[in-house]
Every structure is written in C-alpha cells, then in structure tokens.
XYZ file of C-alpha atoms in Angstrom:
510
model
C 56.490 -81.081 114.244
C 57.091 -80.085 110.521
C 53.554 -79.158 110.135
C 52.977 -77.431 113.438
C 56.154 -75.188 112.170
C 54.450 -74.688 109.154
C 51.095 -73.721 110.414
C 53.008 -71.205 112.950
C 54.721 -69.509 110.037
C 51.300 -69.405 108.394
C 49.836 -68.301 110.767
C 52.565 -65.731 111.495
C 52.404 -64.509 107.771
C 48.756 -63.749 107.980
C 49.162 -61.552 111.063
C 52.017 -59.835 109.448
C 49.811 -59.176 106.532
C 47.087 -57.926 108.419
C 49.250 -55.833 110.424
C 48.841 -57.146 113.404
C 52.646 -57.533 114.351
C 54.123 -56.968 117.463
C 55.385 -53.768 118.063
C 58.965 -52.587 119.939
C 58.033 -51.436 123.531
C 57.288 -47.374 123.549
C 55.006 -47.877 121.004
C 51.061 -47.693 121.985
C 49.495 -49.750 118.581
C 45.952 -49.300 120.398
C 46.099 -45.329 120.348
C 42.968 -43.770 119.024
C 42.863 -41.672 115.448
C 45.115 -38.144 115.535
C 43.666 -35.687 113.415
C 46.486 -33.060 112.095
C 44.647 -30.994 110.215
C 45.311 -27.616 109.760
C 49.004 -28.480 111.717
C 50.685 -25.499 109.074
C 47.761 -23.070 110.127
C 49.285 -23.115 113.457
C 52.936 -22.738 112.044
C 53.208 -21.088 108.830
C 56.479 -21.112 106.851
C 59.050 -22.991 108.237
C 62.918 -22.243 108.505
C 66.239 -23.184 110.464
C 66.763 -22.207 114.065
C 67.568 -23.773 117.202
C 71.626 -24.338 118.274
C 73.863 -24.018 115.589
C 70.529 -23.456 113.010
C 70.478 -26.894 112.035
C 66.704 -27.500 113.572
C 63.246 -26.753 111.969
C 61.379 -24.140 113.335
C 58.396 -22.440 113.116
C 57.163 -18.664 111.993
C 57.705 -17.755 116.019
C 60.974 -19.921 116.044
C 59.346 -22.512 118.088
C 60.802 -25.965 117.284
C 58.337 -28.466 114.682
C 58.976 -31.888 114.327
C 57.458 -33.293 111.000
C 56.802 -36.511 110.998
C 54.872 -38.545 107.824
C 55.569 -40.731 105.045
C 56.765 -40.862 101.660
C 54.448 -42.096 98.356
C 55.967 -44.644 95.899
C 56.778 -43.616 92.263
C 53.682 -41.515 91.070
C 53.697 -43.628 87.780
C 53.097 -46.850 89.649
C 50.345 -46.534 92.247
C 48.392 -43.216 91.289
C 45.085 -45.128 92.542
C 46.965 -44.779 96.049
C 47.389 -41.157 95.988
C 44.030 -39.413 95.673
C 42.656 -36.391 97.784
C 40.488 -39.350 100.180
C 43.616 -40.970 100.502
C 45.860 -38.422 102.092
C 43.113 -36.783 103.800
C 42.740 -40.397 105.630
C 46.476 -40.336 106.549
C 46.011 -36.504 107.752
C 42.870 -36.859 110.255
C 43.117 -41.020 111.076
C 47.661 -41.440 111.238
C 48.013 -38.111 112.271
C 50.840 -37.145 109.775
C 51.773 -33.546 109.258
C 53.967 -33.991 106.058
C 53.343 -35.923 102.728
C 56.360 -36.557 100.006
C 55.576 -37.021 96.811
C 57.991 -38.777 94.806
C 57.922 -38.212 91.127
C 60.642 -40.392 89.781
C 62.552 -38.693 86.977
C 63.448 -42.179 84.817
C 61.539 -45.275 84.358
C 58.912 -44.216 83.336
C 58.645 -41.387 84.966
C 58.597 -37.463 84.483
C 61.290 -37.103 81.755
C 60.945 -40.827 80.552
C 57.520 -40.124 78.475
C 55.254 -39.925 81.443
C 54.449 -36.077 81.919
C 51.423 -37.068 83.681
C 52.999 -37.549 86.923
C 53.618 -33.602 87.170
C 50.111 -32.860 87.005
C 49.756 -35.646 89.762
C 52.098 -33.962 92.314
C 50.711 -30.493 91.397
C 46.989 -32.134 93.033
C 49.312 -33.324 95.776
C 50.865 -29.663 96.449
C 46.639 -28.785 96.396
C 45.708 -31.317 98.658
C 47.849 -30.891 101.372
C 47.382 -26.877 100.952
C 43.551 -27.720 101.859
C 44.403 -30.098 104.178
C 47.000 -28.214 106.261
C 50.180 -30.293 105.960
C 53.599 -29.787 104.262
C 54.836 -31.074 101.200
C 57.842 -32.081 99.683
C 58.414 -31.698 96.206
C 60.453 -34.752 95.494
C 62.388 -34.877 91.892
C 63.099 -38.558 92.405
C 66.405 -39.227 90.750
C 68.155 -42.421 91.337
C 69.086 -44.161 88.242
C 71.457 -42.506 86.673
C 73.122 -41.727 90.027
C 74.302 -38.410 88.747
C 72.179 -35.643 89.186
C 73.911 -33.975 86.320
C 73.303 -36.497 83.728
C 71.538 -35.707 80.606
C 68.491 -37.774 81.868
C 68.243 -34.845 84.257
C 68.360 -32.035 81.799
C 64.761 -30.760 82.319
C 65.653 -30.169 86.353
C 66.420 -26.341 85.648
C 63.369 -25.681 83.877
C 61.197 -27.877 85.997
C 62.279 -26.054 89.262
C 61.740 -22.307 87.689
C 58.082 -23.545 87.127
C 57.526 -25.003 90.637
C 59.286 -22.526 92.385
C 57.783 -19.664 90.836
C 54.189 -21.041 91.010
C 54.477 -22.176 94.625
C 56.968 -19.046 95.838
C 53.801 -17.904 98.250
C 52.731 -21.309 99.319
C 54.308 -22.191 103.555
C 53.707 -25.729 103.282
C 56.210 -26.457 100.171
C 59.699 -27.960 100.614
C 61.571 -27.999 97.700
C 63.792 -32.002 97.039
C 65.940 -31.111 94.262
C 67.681 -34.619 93.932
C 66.744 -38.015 95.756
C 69.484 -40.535 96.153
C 72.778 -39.582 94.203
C 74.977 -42.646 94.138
C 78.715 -43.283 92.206
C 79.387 -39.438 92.584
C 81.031 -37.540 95.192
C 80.068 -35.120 97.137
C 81.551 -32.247 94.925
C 79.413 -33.428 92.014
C 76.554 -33.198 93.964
C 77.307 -29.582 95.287
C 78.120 -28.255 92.110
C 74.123 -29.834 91.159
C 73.055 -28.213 93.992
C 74.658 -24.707 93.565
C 72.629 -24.576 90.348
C 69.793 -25.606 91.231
C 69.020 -23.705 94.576
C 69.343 -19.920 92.682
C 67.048 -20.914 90.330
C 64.172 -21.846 93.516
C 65.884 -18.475 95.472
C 65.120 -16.275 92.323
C 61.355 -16.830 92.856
C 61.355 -18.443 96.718
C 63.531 -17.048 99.130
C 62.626 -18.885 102.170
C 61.455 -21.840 101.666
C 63.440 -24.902 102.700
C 65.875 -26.830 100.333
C 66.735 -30.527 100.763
C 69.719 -31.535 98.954
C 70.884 -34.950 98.416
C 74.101 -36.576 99.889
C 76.295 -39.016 98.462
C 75.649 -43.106 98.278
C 72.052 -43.113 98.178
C 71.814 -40.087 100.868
C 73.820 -41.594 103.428
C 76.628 -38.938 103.431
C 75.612 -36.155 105.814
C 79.271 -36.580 107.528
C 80.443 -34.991 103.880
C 78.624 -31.515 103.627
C 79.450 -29.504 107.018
C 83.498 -28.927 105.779
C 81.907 -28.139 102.524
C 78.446 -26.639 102.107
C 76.142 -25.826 99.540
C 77.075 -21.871 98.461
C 73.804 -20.980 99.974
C 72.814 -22.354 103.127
C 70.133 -20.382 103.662
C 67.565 -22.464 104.745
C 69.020 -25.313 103.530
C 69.207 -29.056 104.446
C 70.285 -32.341 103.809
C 69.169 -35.552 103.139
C 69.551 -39.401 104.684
C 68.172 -41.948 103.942
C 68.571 -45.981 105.851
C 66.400 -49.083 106.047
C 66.555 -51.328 108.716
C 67.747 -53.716 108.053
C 70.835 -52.747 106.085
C 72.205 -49.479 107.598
C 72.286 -49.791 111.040
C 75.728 -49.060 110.758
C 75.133 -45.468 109.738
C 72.645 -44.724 113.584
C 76.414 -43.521 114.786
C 76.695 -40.950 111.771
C 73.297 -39.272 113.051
C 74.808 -38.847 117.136
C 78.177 -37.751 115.639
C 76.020 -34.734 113.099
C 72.770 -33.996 114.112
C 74.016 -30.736 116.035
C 76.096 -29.740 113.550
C 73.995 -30.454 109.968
C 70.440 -29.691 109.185
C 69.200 -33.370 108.616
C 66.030 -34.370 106.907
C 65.245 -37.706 106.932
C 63.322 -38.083 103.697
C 63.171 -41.975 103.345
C 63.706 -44.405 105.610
C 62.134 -47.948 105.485
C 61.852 -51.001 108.233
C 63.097 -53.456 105.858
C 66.314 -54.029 103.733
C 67.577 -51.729 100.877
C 65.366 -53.712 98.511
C 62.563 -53.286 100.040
C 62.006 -56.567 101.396
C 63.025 -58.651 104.415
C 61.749 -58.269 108.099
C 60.680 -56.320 109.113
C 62.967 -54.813 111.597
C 60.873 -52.700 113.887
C 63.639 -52.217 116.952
C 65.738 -50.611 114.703
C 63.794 -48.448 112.941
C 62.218 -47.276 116.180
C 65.961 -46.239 117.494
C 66.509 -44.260 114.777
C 63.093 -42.723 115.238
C 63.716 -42.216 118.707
C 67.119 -40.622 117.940
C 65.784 -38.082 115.479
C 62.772 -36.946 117.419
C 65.231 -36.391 120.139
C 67.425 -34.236 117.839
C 63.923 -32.452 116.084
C 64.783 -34.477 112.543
C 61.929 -34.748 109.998
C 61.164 -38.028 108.488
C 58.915 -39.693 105.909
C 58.832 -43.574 105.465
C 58.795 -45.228 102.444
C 56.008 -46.290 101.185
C 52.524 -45.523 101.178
C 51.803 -47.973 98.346
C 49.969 -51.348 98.423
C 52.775 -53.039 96.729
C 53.780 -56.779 97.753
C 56.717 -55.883 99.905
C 57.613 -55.445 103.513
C 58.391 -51.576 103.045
C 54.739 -50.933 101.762
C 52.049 -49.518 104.303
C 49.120 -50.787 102.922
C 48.462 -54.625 101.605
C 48.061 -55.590 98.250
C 45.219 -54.397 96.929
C 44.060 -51.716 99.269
C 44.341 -49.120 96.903
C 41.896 -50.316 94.283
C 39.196 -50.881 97.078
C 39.994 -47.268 98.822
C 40.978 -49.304 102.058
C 42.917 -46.775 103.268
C 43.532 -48.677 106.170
C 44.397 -51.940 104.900
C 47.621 -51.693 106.663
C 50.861 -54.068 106.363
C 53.166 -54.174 109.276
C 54.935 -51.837 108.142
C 51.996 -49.433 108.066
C 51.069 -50.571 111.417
C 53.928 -49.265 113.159
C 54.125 -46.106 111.102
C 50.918 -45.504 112.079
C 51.046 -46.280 115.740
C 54.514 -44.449 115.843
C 53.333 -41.503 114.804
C 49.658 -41.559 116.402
C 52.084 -42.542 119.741
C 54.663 -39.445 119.031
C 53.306 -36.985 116.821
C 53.108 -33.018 117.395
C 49.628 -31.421 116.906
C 48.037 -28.178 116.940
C 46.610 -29.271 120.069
C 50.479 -29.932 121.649
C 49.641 -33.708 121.588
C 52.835 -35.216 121.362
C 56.068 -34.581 122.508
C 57.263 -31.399 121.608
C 61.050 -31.857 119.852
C 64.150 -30.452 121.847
C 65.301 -26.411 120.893
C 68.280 -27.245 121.952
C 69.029 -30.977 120.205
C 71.513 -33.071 122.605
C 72.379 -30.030 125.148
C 75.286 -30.082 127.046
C 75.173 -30.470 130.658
C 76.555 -27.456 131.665
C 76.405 -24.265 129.361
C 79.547 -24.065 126.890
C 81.172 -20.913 127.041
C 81.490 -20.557 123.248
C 77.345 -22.273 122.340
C 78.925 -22.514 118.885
C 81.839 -23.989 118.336
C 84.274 -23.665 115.188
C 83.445 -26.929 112.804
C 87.311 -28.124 113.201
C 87.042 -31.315 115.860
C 87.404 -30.055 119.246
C 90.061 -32.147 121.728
C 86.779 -33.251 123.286
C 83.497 -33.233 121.482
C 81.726 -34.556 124.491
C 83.037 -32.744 127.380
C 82.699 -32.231 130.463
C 85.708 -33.769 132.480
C 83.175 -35.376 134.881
C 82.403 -38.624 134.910
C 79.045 -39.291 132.941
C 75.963 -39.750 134.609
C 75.099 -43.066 132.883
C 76.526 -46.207 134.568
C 79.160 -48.867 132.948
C 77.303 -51.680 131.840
C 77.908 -55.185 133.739
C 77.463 -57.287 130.968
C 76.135 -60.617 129.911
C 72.534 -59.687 128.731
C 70.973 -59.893 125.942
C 71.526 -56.663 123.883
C 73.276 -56.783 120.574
C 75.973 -54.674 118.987
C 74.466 -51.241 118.067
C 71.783 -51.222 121.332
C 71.124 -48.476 122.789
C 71.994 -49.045 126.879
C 71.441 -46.036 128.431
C 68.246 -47.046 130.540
C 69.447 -50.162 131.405
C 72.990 -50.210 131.143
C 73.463 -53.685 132.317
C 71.479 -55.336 129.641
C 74.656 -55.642 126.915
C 75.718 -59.444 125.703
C 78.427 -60.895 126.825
C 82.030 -59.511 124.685
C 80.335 -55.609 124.837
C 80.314 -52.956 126.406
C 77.874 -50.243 127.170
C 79.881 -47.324 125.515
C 79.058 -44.110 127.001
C 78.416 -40.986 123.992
C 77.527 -38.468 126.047
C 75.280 -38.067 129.860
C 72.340 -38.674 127.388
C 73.458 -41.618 125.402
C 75.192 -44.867 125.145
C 75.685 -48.250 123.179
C 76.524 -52.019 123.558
C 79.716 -51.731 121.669
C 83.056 -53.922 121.647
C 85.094 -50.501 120.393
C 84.593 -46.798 121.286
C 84.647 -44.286 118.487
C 86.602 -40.874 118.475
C 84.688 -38.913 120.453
C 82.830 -40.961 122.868
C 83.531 -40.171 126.445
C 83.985 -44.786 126.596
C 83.755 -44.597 130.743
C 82.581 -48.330 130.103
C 82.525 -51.944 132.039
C 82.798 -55.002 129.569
C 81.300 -57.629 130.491
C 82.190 -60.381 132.515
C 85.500 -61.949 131.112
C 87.830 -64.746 131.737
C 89.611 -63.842 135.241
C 91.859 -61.158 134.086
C 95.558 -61.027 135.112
C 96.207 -59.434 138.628
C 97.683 -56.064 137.209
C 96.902 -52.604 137.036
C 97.060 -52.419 133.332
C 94.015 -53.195 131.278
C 92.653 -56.485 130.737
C 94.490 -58.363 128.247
C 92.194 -59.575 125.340
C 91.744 -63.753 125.625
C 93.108 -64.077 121.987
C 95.766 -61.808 120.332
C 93.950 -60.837 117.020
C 90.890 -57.984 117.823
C 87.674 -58.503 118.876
C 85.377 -59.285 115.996
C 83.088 -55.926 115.258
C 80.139 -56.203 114.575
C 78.716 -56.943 111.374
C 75.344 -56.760 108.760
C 73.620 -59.913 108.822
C 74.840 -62.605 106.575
C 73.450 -62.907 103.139
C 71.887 -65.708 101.807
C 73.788 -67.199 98.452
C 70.868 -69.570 97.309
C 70.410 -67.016 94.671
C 72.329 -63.730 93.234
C 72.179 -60.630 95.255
C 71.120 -57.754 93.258
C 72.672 -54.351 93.030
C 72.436 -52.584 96.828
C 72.397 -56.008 98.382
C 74.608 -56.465 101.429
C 77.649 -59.440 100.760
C 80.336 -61.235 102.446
C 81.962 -62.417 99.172
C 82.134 -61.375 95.735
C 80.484 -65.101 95.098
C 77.167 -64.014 96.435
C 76.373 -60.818 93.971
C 74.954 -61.217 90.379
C 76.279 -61.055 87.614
C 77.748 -57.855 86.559
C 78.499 -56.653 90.187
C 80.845 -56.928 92.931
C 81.153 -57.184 96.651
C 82.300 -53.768 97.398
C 83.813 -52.964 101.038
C 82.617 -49.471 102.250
C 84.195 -50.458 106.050
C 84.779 -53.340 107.917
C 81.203 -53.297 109.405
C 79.423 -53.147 105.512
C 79.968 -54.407 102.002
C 77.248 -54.250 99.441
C 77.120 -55.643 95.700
C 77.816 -52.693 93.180
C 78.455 -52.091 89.637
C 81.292 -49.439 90.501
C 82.410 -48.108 93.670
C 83.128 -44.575 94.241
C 85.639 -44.189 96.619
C 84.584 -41.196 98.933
C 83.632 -42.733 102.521
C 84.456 -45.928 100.490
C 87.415 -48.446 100.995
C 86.055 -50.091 97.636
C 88.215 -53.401 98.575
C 86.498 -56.127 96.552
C 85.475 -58.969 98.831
C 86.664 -62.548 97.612
C-alpha cells in the first residue's frame, strides 16, 4: 500500500509539472489559442468610468477588462522575457496586459543592476508593437517603506518614464509594489509626490498606487484618497492559499474604489504550496464580475508552484512549458478573456447593480443604514445545509450545498457565502444547517454550547521547520527566529518582524 501511495503521488507530481492538473469547473483547459493582438488598437488610452468612476474604460467609455500576468524580478529570469516570449503569451494565452516588475533592491534597479531599466524599456516596446498594455512596475518591497532612502532615485526615475512615455495609450504607471510596516498615511504622502511628477508630463494615464500590508488595504484609501484621483487606482494583491480571508474586502469595495489587481498567485504568500485553483478562480470570478484588472504572478520558470512555466523552459524558448499554475492562467484567460473580436465576456458598466435604480446612483462614502438594500427579501434562497462547501464558498447557485455548522449568508440578490457569522452589511436572510432539535420557541435557536461558534480559520501550519517571514502561524513557536506570530484578526496571524497596527490587532500568538 506504501508504494502504491507513493507511485500515486509520483505520478501526481509529474502531471502537476506538466500541467496537466485538474481544473475548477467553469474553466474550459481544452480551448483553442486567443490571439489579442492589437487589443489597445481597438481601445486606445484608458481611464475611469462606469458607477461611481471606479471601473476601467475605454477611449468611447466602454468598459475593458484586462486580464494578463505579471513577470518575476527582471534581474532573475531576463532569458524569460524576450520579444518571442511575450508575443507567445499575446497571440497563443490571449493576454491583453503584461507587468513588468523591476525590483528596486536585491539586486535590482538601485542595488547596482541598472540593466534592468533598459530591460523594461524593450518591454514598454514590445507590447507597443504588439498591442497590449503595460505596467510600469517599480517593484519595492524590502524596505517596506516607499520613502526609504533605498527609494531615493523614484522621483527622478518617474520624470524620465513619464516624460518619455507621456504619448504612449498602453502605459500604466506602478509607482510602489507592496508597502508593508507603514500605514496608510505614509504611503499617501509617497504617493502625493510621486503622481505630480507623472501628471507634469502625463495627464491621463492611469496611476496604481500601493496599499498597506503588502497591498491588501484597499478598505484604507476611500475615507482618505490620494490628493489627485484623477485617474487613479489602487492596488491588491492575495495568493491562494493565504488570503482568502481578504475575498470579503473586494464585495464590501469594489463599487466604491478603483481596484487593480496587480499580483495575485494560486499558491501561498511564499510562493509555494498547492496549488489552490478554487480559490483563485473565485476571486477571478469576483473581479471580472466587478471589471477588476489582474496580472498573476509569475511568468518565470522558477521551481515553485506560483511560476507559469517549468524549470527550464526559458533557456529552451518553450514558451509553453507550462506548470499548473500556467495551465490555469492560461485556460482562464483563453476561457474569459475580452478581444477585439468581443470574444469573451464583456465586464459589467455597472459593477454589482442594484436591483432597482437608487434614487441618489451615488451615494455619500459615510456607511449607509443599509448598504444592500432593498427591503425585499433577496432573490437567492437560504441554504439547507449539510453539504460539502467550506467556510468562504460561494453558495449562490446552489445554495444548499454549505457543510454542516454554516450558513449560506446572503450579500446581496447577486451573491452569497457558506458562513457561520454575517458581516455588517449583509442582508444574512439565511437557513443554517440542520442542527440539534432546537427548543420549541419563537426566539432563535439557541447555540448547542455557550462559547461562539468557531470561525473559520487559515489552514494550520506545519512546525517541522521555522516559518519564514509572511508565513501564516497559530503560535509564536512555529515562526523563525527573529519573528513573531502576529494576530491581524481572529481569522489570520502571520510571522512578522514588527507589526504595524493599522487593520492590525498585532496580539502576539503564544
């Protein structure tokens, strides 16, 4: 039995390799090549529209959903980004948008390695022949400040790129990747330097700025914007299989804050573990459904679950060499994608309409009495429990499918989850599922134990060796030396050398 486990997991490995995993359902991995080219001839410069201006639109204001996938650092894999190479992804995946990340430290623009500028100014050329849009990504992470001296070149570098690329409609401007240990203020006060600098030369084009704990905090920056929000936006960032926690954040601001989904990954935080394709695709699903641009991380062919390509398909220009990870992007977005053509589904104008027209269409950013009105009863049916969908499912097309202890938690006539709470906000009309006999009164059911039902929370982390910095933890035990098991809420804890404590509870796990 040992052995036939062991060949199964073999065998498993090698198909995972290959690419040849199974996808969620939705997902069509047998669709033929898309060819995108020329996908900004047909749309030109692109700006924010829709409800509320939070949605990317085209020249004529009709909605564009961008949908493609990030590079890894410049300085690590240049073999993988070549002219061949993201002309494959443009006319075989079918992507309409390329980032290029040029990291900022190790190694990297400001860290001795100028090089990598002259690599993302070929990128910015490519796609320009090719037809897609770019993002310019200055790829700070470590120092989490954007402020920090290691960033001191960012005002000079963004006068040069803005004023050489001030005519070009396929540039988007990423003035700071992943601030972490700052607030939100910091990060704003980057931001309001930077973005007059690009306006000086660029008045249009969009501006992605980072949010706070690695680009999680969109729920920070509508009660305090940027000075100029003029085509303006802001990023998130989750993988997988650590922030599924954060899917709620998106429903509760993606018709109220322009969103761009830079990086996102179907593994953990570290790049590894999984993958963890059903959640990835809901938060795909959600943001097509609310027009949201994303790019995956990584087009690479390095040995880990978030790389697209295997190991070694760069050096043998095998652009297709794809990992699992590739395999969905690629059938995602081949499945999904908008074209020239109007293959694909088009994204919403009007991101998570009502059902009946408001009277006021835009409502003052101060939290309504009901965010999800109207007073009648949804249209989605209470779940009758005991399936088999987790916490966190989405339930709205088969409401009855939630696990035993949850709920299917109604958002909105459009939207609901297996939950064992309801959020502020949620309209809740909800069935649990099938309990102990309840007590014969008209008052609710009476919980079997006295203490609160256990939420739900990340998977467990394994303590056969040190978690590293970004890991998810239970106990201070598990992280590495140096860190600690930081609390952000009682759904998520993750191993940090500091915690700052906006959106934070920064209770250290014992």
């Amino acid at each position: 039995m040992k052995l036939q486990l062991q060949c199964v997991a073999l065998a498993m490995a090698t198909a995972m390799a290959a690419g040849q995993c199974s996808l969620p359902g939705g997902i069509n991995g047998n669709s033929g090549a898309k060819d995108n080219t020329g996908f900004v001839n047909c749309h030109g410069r692109l700006k924010l529209g829709g409800r509320n201006d939070v949605q990317i639109v085209d020249e004529s204001g009709s909605a564009v959903q961008l949908m493609g996938i990030s590079s890894h650092g410049l300085q690590w894999f240049p073999q993988c980004y070549t002219k061949e190479s993201i002309s494959f992804l443009v006319e075989k995946w079918g992507i309409n948008l390329f980032r290029a990340a040029m990291y900022i430290t190790e190694h990297g623009y400001s860290d001795g390695n100028p090089g990598v500028k002259t690599l993302l100014k070929n990128i910015v050329q490519w796609t320009k022949e090719l037809g897609i849009y770019v993002i310019i990504d200055w790829h700070m992470l470590s120092p989490g400040n954007p402020s920090d001296g290691a960033y001191s070149e960012a005002p000079a570098f963004w006068e040069e790129i803005a004023k050489q690329y001030k005519n070009e409609k396929h540039v988007i401007y990423e003035i700071c990747n992943e601030p972490n240990g700052v607030s939100w203020g910091n990060i704003k006060a980057y931001a309001d330097e930077i973005i007059p600098i690009i306006r000086k030369h660029d008045k249009n084009n969009i501006i992605i700025v980072g949010t706070t704990d690695w680009s999680q905090g969109v729920n920070n920056v509508e009660a305090n914007p940027v000075a100029n929000p003029h085509n303006v936006m802001y990023t998130f960032h989750f993988y997988a299989g650590t922030h599924m926690f954060l899917y709620d954040r998106i429903v509760q601001n993606a018709a109220r804050v322009p969103i761009f989904a830079t990086e996102w990954g179907v593994s953990e935080a570290t790049g590894n573990g999984g993958p963890f394709l059903d959640n990835a695709k809901k938060f795909l699903d959600l943001f097509v459904d609310n027009g949201i641009a994303f790019s995956m991380w990584s087009y690479a062919d390095k040995n880990e679950v978030s790389a697209a390509l295997n190991e070694g398909a760069c050096a043998s220009k095998n652009w297709d060499q794809v990992s699992c990870s590739g395999h969905f992007l690629r059938s995602y977005i081949r499945t999904n994608v908008q074209t020239c053509s109007g293959g694909g589904p088009s994204p919403p104008s009007n991101p998570n309409p009502p059902p009946s027209p408001p009277s006021n269409p835009n409502p003052p950013p101060s939290p309504p009495s009901n965010p999800n009105p109207p007073p009648s009863p949804p249209s989605i049916p209470p779940s009758s429990g005991g399936g088999t969908c987790g916490a966190w499912a989405a339930c709205q097309h088969d409401t009855s499918c939630c696990a035993r202890g949850l709920s299917c938690m109604v958002q909105s006539q459009y939207y609901a989850q297996c939950r064992s709470d309801c959020p502020n906000g949620w309209a809740c009309s909800s069935q649990p599922a099938p309990q102990p006999q309840p007590q014969p009164q008209p008052q609710p059911q009476p919980q079997p134990q006295p203490q609160p039902q256990p939420q739900p929370q990340p998977p467990s982390s394994n303590c056969g060796s040190p978690i590293g910095e970004w890991g998810n933890c239970k106990d201070n035990h598990c992280c590495a030396s140096g860190l600690k098991c930081y609390q952000q809420s009682q759904y998520y804890a993750q191993c940090k050398s500091s915690c700052d404590k906006n959106g934070w509870t920064c209770k250290v796990l014992s």
